[in-house]
PDB file of C-alpha atoms in Angstrom:
ATOM      1  CA  MET A 206       3.323 -37.098  42.952  1.00  0.00           C
ATOM      2  CA  LYS A 207       6.399 -37.649  40.851  1.00  0.00           C
ATOM      3  CA  GLN A 208       8.924 -34.846  40.705  1.00  0.00           C
ATOM      4  CA  LYS A 209      10.141 -33.771  37.240  1.00  0.00           C
ATOM      5  CA  THR A 210      13.709 -34.511  36.429  1.00  0.00           C
ATOM      6  CA  SER A 211      15.997 -31.970  34.867  1.00  0.00           C
ATOM      7  CA  SER A 212      15.974 -33.882  31.560  1.00  0.00           C
ATOM      8  CA  GLU A 213      12.166 -33.659  31.453  1.00  0.00           C
ATOM      9  CA  ASP A 214      12.367 -29.938  32.160  1.00  0.00           C
ATOM     10  CA  LEU A 215      14.920 -29.612  29.391  1.00  0.00           C
ATOM     11  CA  ASN A 216      12.695 -31.540  26.970  1.00  0.00           C
ATOM     12  CA  ASP A 217       9.715 -29.333  27.856  1.00  0.00           C
ATOM     13  CA  ALA A 218      11.811 -26.220  27.281  1.00  0.00           C
ATOM     14  CA  ILE A 219      13.008 -27.584  23.926  1.00  0.00           C
ATOM     15  CA  LEU A 220       9.422 -28.321  22.837  1.00  0.00           C
ATOM     16  CA  MET A 221       8.305 -24.825  23.834  1.00  0.00           C
ATOM     17  CA  LEU A 222      11.195 -23.256  21.921  1.00  0.00           C
ATOM     18  CA  GLN A 223      10.462 -25.389  18.843  1.00  0.00           C
ATOM     19  CA  LYS A 224       6.812 -24.313  18.939  1.00  0.00           C
ATOM     20  CA  LYS A 225       7.841 -20.678  19.309  1.00  0.00           C
ATOM     21  CA  GLN A 226      10.297 -21.061  16.436  1.00  0.00           C
ATOM     22  CA  SER A 227       7.648 -22.516  14.111  1.00  0.00           C
ATOM     23  CA  GLU A 228       5.204 -19.714  15.000  1.00  0.00           C
ATOM     24  CA  GLU A 229       7.852 -17.071  14.335  1.00  0.00           C
ATOM     25  CA  LEU A 230       8.776 -18.742  11.040  1.00  0.00           C
ATOM     26  CA  LEU A 231       5.140 -18.561   9.965  1.00  0.00           C
ATOM     27  CA  LEU A 232       4.994 -14.857  10.865  1.00  0.00           C
ATOM     28  CA  LEU A 233       8.255 -14.239   9.012  1.00  0.00           C
ATOM     29  CA  ARG A 234       6.911 -15.938   5.879  1.00  0.00           C
ATOM     30  CA  GLN A 235       3.734 -13.866   6.029  1.00  0.00           C
ATOM     31  CA  GLN A 236       5.735 -10.654   6.417  1.00  0.00           C
ATOM     32  CA  PHE A 237       7.984 -11.677   3.519  1.00  0.00           C
ATOM     33  CA  HIS A 238       4.926 -12.200   1.315  1.00  0.00           C
ATOM     34  CA  ILE A 239       3.501  -8.797   2.288  1.00  0.00           C
ATOM     35  CA  THR A 240       6.852  -7.108   1.646  1.00  0.00           C
ATOM     36  CA  PHE A 241       7.266  -8.880  -1.695  1.00  0.00           C
ATOM     37  CA  GLN A 242       3.804  -7.764  -2.820  1.00  0.00           C
ATOM     38  CA  SER A 243       4.406  -4.178  -1.770  1.00  0.00           C
ATOM     39  CA  LEU A 244       7.687  -4.009  -3.708  1.00  0.00           C
ATOM     40  CA  LYS A 245       6.151  -4.972  -7.039  1.00  0.00           C
ATOM     41  CA  PRO A 246       6.449  -2.024  -9.450  1.00  0.00           C
ATOM     42  CA  ILE A 247       2.691  -1.634  -9.980  1.00  0.00           C
ATOM     43  CA  ASN A 248       2.068  -1.593  -6.228  1.00  0.00           C
ATOM     44  CA  LEU A 249       4.852   0.959  -5.717  1.00  0.00           C
ATOM     45  CA  ILE A 250       3.222   3.208  -8.315  1.00  0.00           C
ATOM     46  CA  LYS A 251      -0.222   2.773  -6.729  1.00  0.00           C
ATOM     47  CA  SER A 252       1.000   3.581  -3.234  1.00  0.00           C
ATOM     48  CA  THR A 253       2.956   6.600  -4.464  1.00  0.00           C
ATOM     49  CA  LEU A 254      -0.095   7.963  -6.282  1.00  0.00           C
ATOM     50  CA  GLN A 255      -2.249   7.380  -3.206  1.00  0.00           C
ATOM     51  CA  GLU A 256       0.191   9.292  -1.028  1.00  0.00           C
ATOM     52  CA  ILE A 257       0.334  12.140  -3.536  1.00  0.00           C
ATOM     53  CA  THR A 258      -3.423  12.469  -3.798  1.00  0.00           C
ATOM     54  CA  GLN A 259      -3.835  12.340  -0.014  1.00  0.00           C
ATOM     55  CA  ALA A 260      -1.757  15.489   0.527  1.00  0.00           C
ATOM     56  CA  PRO A 261      -4.082  18.527   0.931  1.00  0.00           C
ATOM     57  CA  GLU A 262      -1.826  20.942  -0.970  1.00  0.00           C
ATOM     58  CA  ILE A 263      -1.678  18.541  -3.911  1.00  0.00           C
ATOM     59  CA  LYS A 264      -5.478  18.198  -3.898  1.00  0.00           C
ATOM     60  CA  ASN A 265      -5.850  21.978  -4.016  1.00  0.00           C
ATOM     61  CA  THR A 266      -3.337  22.289  -6.844  1.00  0.00           C
ATOM     62  CA  ILE A 267      -5.047  19.545  -8.846  1.00  0.00           C
ATOM     63  CA  ALA A 268      -8.458  21.159  -8.297  1.00  0.00           C
ATOM     64  CA  LYS A 269      -7.163  24.581  -9.398  1.00  0.00           C
ATOM     65  CA  ASN A 270      -5.554  23.085 -12.490  1.00  0.00           C
ATOM     66  CA  LEU A 271      -8.736  21.223 -13.401  1.00  0.00           C
ATOM     67  CA  ILE A 272     -10.791  24.386 -13.000  1.00  0.00           C
ATOM     68  CA  GLY A 273      -8.316  26.293 -15.167  1.00  0.00           C
ATOM     69  CA  LEU A 274      -8.312  23.632 -17.861  1.00  0.00           C
ATOM     70  CA  THR A 275     -12.097  23.407 -17.870  1.00  0.00           C
ATOM     71  CA  THR A 276     -12.462  27.181 -18.080  1.00  0.00           C
ATOM     72  CA  GLY A 277      -9.941  27.324 -20.918  1.00  0.00           C
ATOM     73  CA  TYR A 278     -11.681  24.529 -22.782  1.00  0.00           C
ATOM     74  CA  LEU A 279     -15.103  26.147 -22.427  1.00  0.00           C
ATOM     75  CA  ALA A 280     -13.736  29.549 -23.477  1.00  0.00           C
ATOM     76  CA  LYS A 281     -12.102  28.000 -26.529  1.00  0.00           C
ATOM     77  CA  LYS A 282     -15.350  26.269 -27.489  1.00  0.00           C
ATOM     78  CA  SER A 283     -17.302  29.485 -26.994  1.00  0.00           C
ATOM     79  CA  PHE A 284     -14.907  31.552 -29.116  1.00  0.00           C
ATOM     80  CA  SER A 285     -14.713  28.946 -31.855  1.00  0.00           C
ATOM     81  CA  ARG A 286     -18.534  28.805 -32.095  1.00  0.00           C
ATOM     82  CA  SER A 287     -18.896  32.573 -32.222  1.00  0.00           C
ATOM     83  CA  TYR A 288     -16.103  32.812 -34.826  1.00  0.00           C
ATOM     84  CA  SER A 289     -17.687  30.124 -37.023  1.00  0.00           C
ATOM     85  CA  ARG A 290     -21.105  31.867 -36.840  1.00  0.00           C
ATOM     86  CA  SER A 291     -19.695  35.210 -37.911  1.00  0.00           C
ATOM     87  CA  ASN A 292     -18.084  33.731 -41.067  1.00  0.00           C
TER      88      ASN A 292
END
């Protein structure tokens, strides 16, 4: 069996490092694409709105406001109908 020379070992190490470098470059490009997409203004707005609506205190506040608005709207409709009938 032939023993490897130091130049062969060096060449093997270089090939392994080149392969590792190309794999890391591919991962870096993919991460750049993901980062670029996430920094688009529309995606920033979407993610911000998602985070806001995920917070429990915000959900409760939104629900209370919707209930209040609905109640106010229905009361206004009810009063306007009864006022128009009496005239």
